[in-house]
Amino acid sequence: MSRSRNSMHRLGRSSSVPYIEGEAAQDRHVRREAAAADREAELSAWCQGAGLDLRVTGEGSHWRILRSKEVIAQWWPSSGRLVRGECYRSAWKAHDITQVMRQVGKWQGAAA
């Protein structure tokens, strides 16, 4: 039996926020969060076009994508953790906004 009860699905390497060998985890987390903040307007526009709302809280550490008041997805850019709705036991590793848009778009297609 696995020690972890969480399953983590990987969405592949990020081209916009690549892994840097030997970089301290804290530095990597700060870099991911800064890169996400730089592209927040892009994700917001994408959400608006898809009939969704983007809510960024915790000074950029927690992002929620909603339809009306229903949580569609949550993302923590510093760790790259992306969850569907409020299903915290199953998560995806999304390192950048492009990966978030791609995965949420798949979920939207499945919900249609």
GROMACS .gro file of N, CA and C in nm:
model
  336
    1MET      N    1   0.085  -0.118   0.000
    1MET     CA    2   0.000   0.000   0.000
    1MET      C    3   0.088   0.123   0.000
    2SER      N    4   0.048   0.221  -0.077
    2SER     CA    5   0.122   0.347  -0.087
    2SER      C    6   0.111   0.424   0.044
    3ARG      N    7   0.216   0.494   0.079
    3ARG     CA    8   0.214   0.577   0.200
    3ARG      C    9   0.127   0.700   0.181
    4SER      N   10   0.119   0.749   0.058
    4SER     CA   11   0.041   0.869   0.029
    4SER      C   12  -0.098   0.830  -0.017
    5ARG      N   13  -0.196   0.901   0.030
    5ARG     CA   14  -0.333   0.878  -0.014
    5ARG      C   15  -0.370   0.971  -0.128
    6ASN      N   16  -0.282   1.063  -0.160
    6ASN     CA   17  -0.307   1.156  -0.269
    6ASN      C   18  -0.246   1.103  -0.397
    7SER      N   19  -0.317   1.125  -0.508
    7SER     CA   20  -0.258   1.091  -0.637
    7SER      C   21  -0.223   1.221  -0.707
    8MET      N   22  -0.106   1.225  -0.767
    8MET     CA   23  -0.060   1.345  -0.835
    8MET      C   24  -0.039   1.311  -0.982
    9HIS      N   25  -0.114   1.377  -1.068
    9HIS     CA   26  -0.101   1.359  -1.212
    9HIS      C   27  -0.009   1.468  -1.265
   10ARG      N   28   0.082   1.432  -1.349
   10ARG     CA   29   0.177   1.529  -1.402
   10ARG      C   30   0.136   1.573  -1.542
   11LEU      N   31   0.143   1.703  -1.565
   11LEU     CA   32   0.105   1.759  -1.694
   11LEU      C   33   0.226   1.788  -1.783
   12GLY      N   34   0.340   1.741  -1.743
   12GLY     CA   35   0.460   1.759  -1.824
   12GLY      C   36   0.544   1.878  -1.779
   13ARG      N   37   0.653   1.897  -1.851
   13ARG     CA   38   0.745   2.006  -1.819
   13ARG      C   39   0.688   2.140  -1.866
   14SER      N   40   0.726   2.243  -1.794
   14SER     CA   41   0.684   2.378  -1.830
   14SER      C   42   0.792   2.443  -1.916
   15SER      N   43   0.750   2.504  -2.026
   15SER     CA   44   0.846   2.577  -2.107
   15SER      C   45   0.863   2.720  -2.058
   16SER      N   46   0.759   2.774  -1.992
   16SER     CA   47   0.769   2.912  -1.944
   16SER      C   48   0.830   2.924  -1.805
   17VAL      N   49   0.819   2.819  -1.724
   17VAL     CA   50   0.879   2.818  -1.590
   17VAL      C   51   0.952   2.685  -1.573
   18PRO      N   52   1.063   2.667  -1.643
   18PRO     CA   53   1.131   2.537  -1.642
   18PRO      C   54   1.199   2.505  -1.509
   19TYR      N   55   1.214   2.377  -1.486
   19TYR     CA   56   1.288   2.329  -1.369
   19TYR      C   57   1.435   2.363  -1.388
   20ILE      N   58   1.497   2.415  -1.283
   20ILE     CA   59   1.639   2.448  -1.288
   20ILE      C   60   1.712   2.357  -1.189
   21GLU      N   61   1.798   2.274  -1.241
   21GLU     CA   62   1.875   2.181  -1.159
   21GLU      C   63   1.951   2.256  -1.050
   22GLY      N   64   1.937   2.210  -0.927
   22GLY     CA   65   2.011   2.268  -0.815
   22GLY      C   66   1.947   2.392  -0.753
   23GLU      N   67   1.837   2.439  -0.810
   23GLU     CA   68   1.769   2.556  -0.754
   23GLU      C   69   1.699   2.517  -0.624
   24ALA      N   70   1.709   2.602  -0.524
   24ALA     CA   71   1.641   2.577  -0.396
   24ALA      C   72   1.491   2.577  -0.418
   25ALA      N   73   1.421   2.488  -0.349
   25ALA     CA   74   1.276   2.477  -0.365
   25ALA      C   75   1.206   2.610  -0.339
   26GLN      N   76   1.247   2.681  -0.236
   26GLN     CA   77   1.183   2.809  -0.204
   26GLN      C   78   1.202   2.909  -0.318
   27ASP      N   79   1.319   2.911  -0.379
   27ASP     CA   80   1.344   3.000  -0.493
   27ASP      C   81   1.255   2.962  -0.611
   28ARG      N   82   1.240   2.834  -0.634
   28ARG     CA   83   1.156   2.784  -0.743
   28ARG      C   84   1.010   2.824  -0.718
   29HIS      N   85   0.964   2.812  -0.595
   29HIS     CA   86   0.826   2.847  -0.562
   29HIS      C   87   0.800   2.996  -0.584
   30VAL      N   88   0.894   3.079  -0.543
   30VAL     CA   89   0.881   3.224  -0.563
   30VAL      C   90   0.879   3.256  -0.712
   31ARG      N   91   0.964   3.191  -0.788
   31ARG     CA   92   0.972   3.213  -0.932
   31ARG      C   93   0.841   3.174  -1.002
   32ARG      N   94   0.784   3.060  -0.962
   32ARG     CA   95   0.656   3.016  -1.021
   32ARG      C   96   0.544   3.115  -0.990
   33GLU      N   97   0.539   3.160  -0.865
   33GLU     CA   98   0.434   3.253  -0.825
   33GLU      C   99   0.447   3.386  -0.899
   34ALA      N  100   0.570   3.434  -0.917
   34ALA     CA  101   0.593   3.559  -0.990
   34ALA      C  102   0.555   3.544  -1.137
   35ALA      N  103   0.588   3.430  -1.196
   35ALA     CA  104   0.553   3.406  -1.337
   35ALA      C  105   0.402   3.401  -1.354
   36ALA      N  106   0.333   3.342  -1.258
   36ALA     CA  107   0.187   3.335  -1.264
   36ALA      C  108   0.127   3.475  -1.252
   37ALA      N  109   0.180   3.555  -1.161
   37ALA     CA  110   0.130   3.692  -1.143
   37ALA      C  111   0.147   3.774  -1.270
   38ASP      N  112   0.258   3.752  -1.340
   38ASP     CA  113   0.283   3.824  -1.465
   38ASP      C  114   0.180   3.791  -1.573
   39ARG      N  115   0.121   3.672  -1.566
   39ARG     CA  116   0.027   3.627  -1.669
   39ARG      C  117  -0.117   3.617  -1.618
   40GLU      N  118  -0.144   3.677  -1.503
   40GLU     CA  119  -0.278   3.671  -1.445
   40GLU      C  120  -0.384   3.725  -1.541
   41ALA      N  121  -0.355   3.836  -1.608
   41ALA     CA  122  -0.452   3.895  -1.701
   41ALA      C  123  -0.486   3.799  -1.814
   42GLU      N  124  -0.389   3.722  -1.859
   42GLU     CA  125  -0.411   3.624  -1.966
   42GLU      C  126  -0.509   3.516  -1.921
   43LEU      N  127  -0.489   3.463  -1.801
   43LEU     CA  128  -0.580   3.361  -1.750
   43LEU      C  129  -0.718   3.420  -1.724
   44SER      N  130  -0.723   3.542  -1.674
   44SER     CA  131  -0.851   3.607  -1.648
   44SER      C  132  -0.930   3.623  -1.777
   45ALA      N  133  -0.864   3.666  -1.884
   45ALA     CA  134  -0.930   3.682  -2.014
   45ALA      C  135  -0.978   3.548  -2.067
   46TRP      N  136  -0.895   3.443  -2.052
   46TRP     CA  137  -0.933   3.310  -2.097
   46TRP      C  138  -1.057   3.262  -2.021
   47CYS      N  139  -1.057   3.283  -1.890
   47CYS     CA  140  -1.172   3.243  -1.807
   47CYS      C  141  -1.298   3.317  -1.851
   48GLN      N  142  -1.285   3.445  -1.871
   48GLN     CA  143  -1.400   3.526  -1.913
   48GLN      C  144  -1.457   3.474  -2.045
   49GLY      N  145  -1.369   3.440  -2.138
   49GLY     CA  146  -1.413   3.385  -2.266
   49GLY      C  147  -1.482   3.251  -2.254
   50ALA      N  148  -1.448   3.177  -2.148
   50ALA     CA  149  -1.508   3.044  -2.125
   50ALA      C  150  -1.628   3.052  -2.031
   51GLY      N  151  -1.669   3.174  -1.994
   51GLY     CA  152  -1.783   3.190  -1.904
   51GLY      C  153  -1.749   3.159  -1.759
   52LEU      N  154  -1.624   3.177  -1.723
   52LEU     CA  155  -1.577   3.148  -1.587
   52LEU      C  156  -1.525   3.276  -1.521
   53ASP      N  157  -1.506   3.269  -1.392
   53ASP     CA  158  -1.448   3.381  -1.316
   53ASP      C  159  -1.319   3.334  -1.252
   54LEU      N  160  -1.222   3.423  -1.243
   54LEU     CA  161  -1.095   3.394  -1.175
   54LEU      C  162  -1.090   3.476  -1.048
   55ARG      N  163  -1.060   3.410  -0.937
   55ARG     CA  164  -1.042   3.478  -0.808
   55ARG      C  165  -0.903   3.443  -0.756
   56VAL      N  166  -0.821   3.545  -0.733
   56VAL     CA  167  -0.686   3.526  -0.681
   56VAL      C  168  -0.684   3.581  -0.540
   57THR      N  169  -0.646   3.496  -0.443
   57THR     CA  170  -0.642   3.537  -0.303
   57THR      C  171  -0.506   3.503  -0.242
   58GLY      N  172  -0.489   3.541  -0.119
   58GLY     CA  173  -0.365   3.508  -0.048
   58GLY      C  174  -0.244   3.572  -0.112
   59GLU      N  175  -0.259   3.696  -0.159
   59GLU     CA  176  -0.149   3.767  -0.224
   59GLU      C  177  -0.091   3.688  -0.341
   60GLY      N  178  -0.178   3.619  -0.414
   60GLY     CA  179  -0.137   3.545  -0.531
   60GLY      C  180  -0.103   3.399  -0.508
   61SER      N  181  -0.121   3.351  -0.385
   61SER     CA  182  -0.082   3.213  -0.356
   61SER      C  183  -0.194   3.112  -0.385
   62HIS      N  184  -0.320   3.158  -0.397
   62HIS     CA  185  -0.432   3.066  -0.419
   62HIS      C  186  -0.522   3.123  -0.527
   63TRP      N  187  -0.541   3.047  -0.634
   63TRP     CA  188  -0.623   3.090  -0.746
   63TRP      C  189  -0.741   2.996  -0.758
   64ARG      N  190  -0.861   3.053  -0.773
   64ARG     CA  191  -0.981   2.972  -0.791
   64ARG      C  192  -1.050   3.011  -0.921
   65ILE      N  193  -1.095   2.911  -0.994
   65ILE     CA  194  -1.171   2.932  -1.116
   65ILE      C  195  -1.312   2.885  -1.087
   66LEU      N  196  -1.409   2.976  -1.109
   66LEU     CA  197  -1.547   2.948  -1.071
   66LEU      C  198  -1.643   2.968  -1.188
   67ARG      N  199  -1.752   2.892  -1.184
   67ARG     CA  200  -1.867   2.916  -1.271
   67ARG      C  201  -1.980   2.949  -1.177
   68SER      N  202  -2.029   3.072  -1.185
   68SER     CA  203  -2.123   3.126  -1.086
   68SER      C  204  -2.053   3.116  -0.950
   69LYS      N  205  -2.106   3.037  -0.859
   69LYS     CA  206  -2.041   3.021  -0.729
   69LYS      C  207  -1.977   2.884  -0.714
   70GLU      N  208  -1.985   2.802  -0.819
   70GLU     CA  209  -1.928   2.667  -0.814
   70GLU      C  210  -1.779   2.671  -0.845
   71VAL      N  211  -1.700   2.610  -0.759
   71VAL     CA  212  -1.555   2.605  -0.781
   71VAL      C  213  -1.526   2.497  -0.885
   72ILE      N  214  -1.468   2.539  -0.997
   72ILE     CA  215  -1.432   2.447  -1.105
   72ILE      C  216  -1.292   2.391  -1.081
   73ALA      N  217  -1.200   2.479  -1.040
   73ALA     CA  218  -1.061   2.438  -1.018
   73ALA      C  219  -0.995   2.532  -0.918
   74GLN      N  220  -0.893   2.481  -0.851
   74GLN     CA  221  -0.810   2.561  -0.761
   74GLN      C  222  -0.665   2.533  -0.794
   75TRP      N  223  -0.583   2.638  -0.787
   75TRP     CA  224  -0.442   2.626  -0.823
   75TRP      C  225  -0.358   2.704  -0.724
   76TRP      N  226  -0.252   2.643  -0.682
   76TRP     CA  227  -0.151   2.706  -0.597
   76TRP      C  228  -0.024   2.714  -0.680
   77PRO      N  229   0.005   2.832  -0.743
   77PRO     CA  230   0.117   2.841  -0.837
   77PRO      C  231   0.253   2.811  -0.777
   78SER      N  232   0.275   2.842  -0.651
   78SER     CA  233   0.408   2.819  -0.594
   78SER      C  234   0.443   2.671  -0.590
   79SER      N  235   0.346   2.587  -0.557
   79SER     CA  236   0.371   2.443  -0.553
   79SER      C  237   0.333   2.374  -0.683
   80GLY      N  238   0.252   2.441  -0.765
   80GLY     CA  239   0.206   2.382  -0.889
   80GLY      C  240   0.089   2.288  -0.873
   81ARG      N  241   0.027   2.286  -0.757
   81ARG     CA  242  -0.084   2.194  -0.731
   81ARG      C  243  -0.213   2.250  -0.790
   82LEU      N  244  -0.280   2.169  -0.871
   82LEU     CA  245  -0.407   2.203  -0.934
   82LEU      C  246  -0.508   2.095  -0.900
   83VAL      N  247  -0.622   2.134  -0.847
   83VAL     CA  248  -0.726   2.037  -0.814
   83VAL      C  249  -0.855   2.074  -0.886
   84ARG      N  250  -0.931   1.973  -0.920
   84ARG     CA  251  -1.062   1.992  -0.983
   84ARG      C  252  -1.165   2.014  -0.873
   85GLY      N  253  -1.233   2.126  -0.879
   85GLY     CA  254  -1.334   2.157  -0.778
   85GLY      C  255  -1.273   2.163  -0.640
   86GLU      N  256  -1.322   2.079  -0.553
   86GLU     CA  257  -1.269   2.071  -0.418
   86GLU      C  258  -1.221   1.929  -0.386
   87CYS      N  259  -1.181   1.858  -0.490
   87CYS     CA  260  -1.132   1.721  -0.477
   87CYS      C  261  -0.982   1.724  -0.448
   88TYR      N  262  -0.946   1.741  -0.323
   88TYR     CA  263  -0.806   1.761  -0.285
   88TYR      C  264  -0.723   1.634  -0.288
   89ARG      N  265  -0.787   1.518  -0.291
   89ARG     CA  266  -0.712   1.392  -0.289
   89ARG      C  267  -0.652   1.357  -0.424
   90SER      N  268  -0.705   1.415  -0.529
   90SER     CA  269  -0.654   1.391  -0.663
   90SER      C  270  -0.611   1.525  -0.720
   91ALA      N  271  -0.483   1.539  -0.751
   91ALA     CA  272  -0.432   1.668  -0.797
   91ALA      C  273  -0.345   1.651  -0.920
   92TRP      N  274  -0.326   1.759  -0.991
   92TRP     CA  275  -0.239   1.765  -1.107
   92TRP      C  276  -0.125   1.860  -1.075
   93LYS      N  277  -0.012   1.835  -1.134
   93LYS     CA  278   0.104   1.921  -1.119
   93LYS      C  279   0.106   2.014  -1.240
   94ALA      N  280   0.063   2.139  -1.220
   94ALA     CA  281   0.056   2.238  -1.327
   94ALA      C  282   0.150   2.352  -1.289
   95HIS      N  283   0.260   2.363  -1.361
   95HIS     CA  284   0.363   2.459  -1.325
   95HIS      C  285   0.340   2.599  -1.380
   96ASP      N  286   0.252   2.613  -1.480
   96ASP     CA  287   0.232   2.745  -1.539
   96ASP      C  288   0.088   2.762  -1.586
   97ILE      N  289   0.055   2.882  -1.626
   97ILE     CA  290  -0.082   2.916  -1.666
   97ILE      C  291  -0.126   2.839  -1.790
   98THR      N  292  -0.035   2.815  -1.882
   98THR     CA  293  -0.069   2.739  -2.002
   98THR      C  294  -0.120   2.600  -1.965
   99GLN      N  295  -0.053   2.534  -1.872
   99GLN     CA  296  -0.095   2.401  -1.828
   99GLN      C  297  -0.230   2.408  -1.756
  100VAL      N  298  -0.252   2.512  -1.677
  100VAL     CA  299  -0.380   2.528  -1.607
  100VAL      C  300  -0.492   2.544  -1.709
  101MET      N  301  -0.473   2.632  -1.807
  101MET     CA  302  -0.577   2.653  -1.908
  101MET      C  303  -0.606   2.525  -1.986
  102ARG      N  304  -0.502   2.451  -2.022
  102ARG     CA  305  -0.521   2.327  -2.096
  102ARG      C  306  -0.602   2.226  -2.015
  103GLN      N  307  -0.567   2.208  -1.888
  103GLN     CA  308  -0.636   2.108  -1.806
  103GLN      C  309  -0.779   2.150  -1.773
  104VAL      N  310  -0.799   2.275  -1.736
  104VAL     CA  311  -0.935   2.322  -1.707
  104VAL      C  312  -1.020   2.316  -1.833
  105GLY      N  313  -0.961   2.345  -1.948
  105GLY     CA  314  -1.033   2.332  -2.075
  105GLY      C  315  -1.079   2.190  -2.099
  106LYS      N  316  -0.995   2.092  -2.065
  106LYS     CA  317  -1.035   1.950  -2.078
  106LYS      C  318  -1.151   1.920  -1.985
  107TRP      N  319  -1.144   1.972  -1.863
  107TRP     CA  320  -1.254   1.949  -1.768
  107TRP      C  321  -1.381   2.014  -1.818
  108GLN      N  322  -1.370   2.131  -1.877
  108GLN     CA  323  -1.488   2.200  -1.932
  108GLN      C  324  -1.549   2.117  -2.043
  109GLY      N  325  -1.465   2.060  -2.129
  109GLY     CA  326  -1.512   1.977  -2.240
  109GLY      C  327  -1.582   1.853  -2.189
  110ALA      N  328  -1.529   1.795  -2.080
  110ALA     CA  329  -1.590   1.674  -2.021
  110ALA      C  330  -1.723   1.707  -1.955
  111ALA      N  331  -1.737   1.830  -1.905
  111ALA     CA  332  -1.860   1.868  -1.836
  111ALA      C  333  -1.970   1.905  -1.934
  112ALA      N  334  -1.933   1.937  -2.057
  112ALA     CA  335  -2.032   1.982  -2.156
  112ALA      C  336  -2.118   1.867  -2.207
   0.00000   0.00000   0.00000
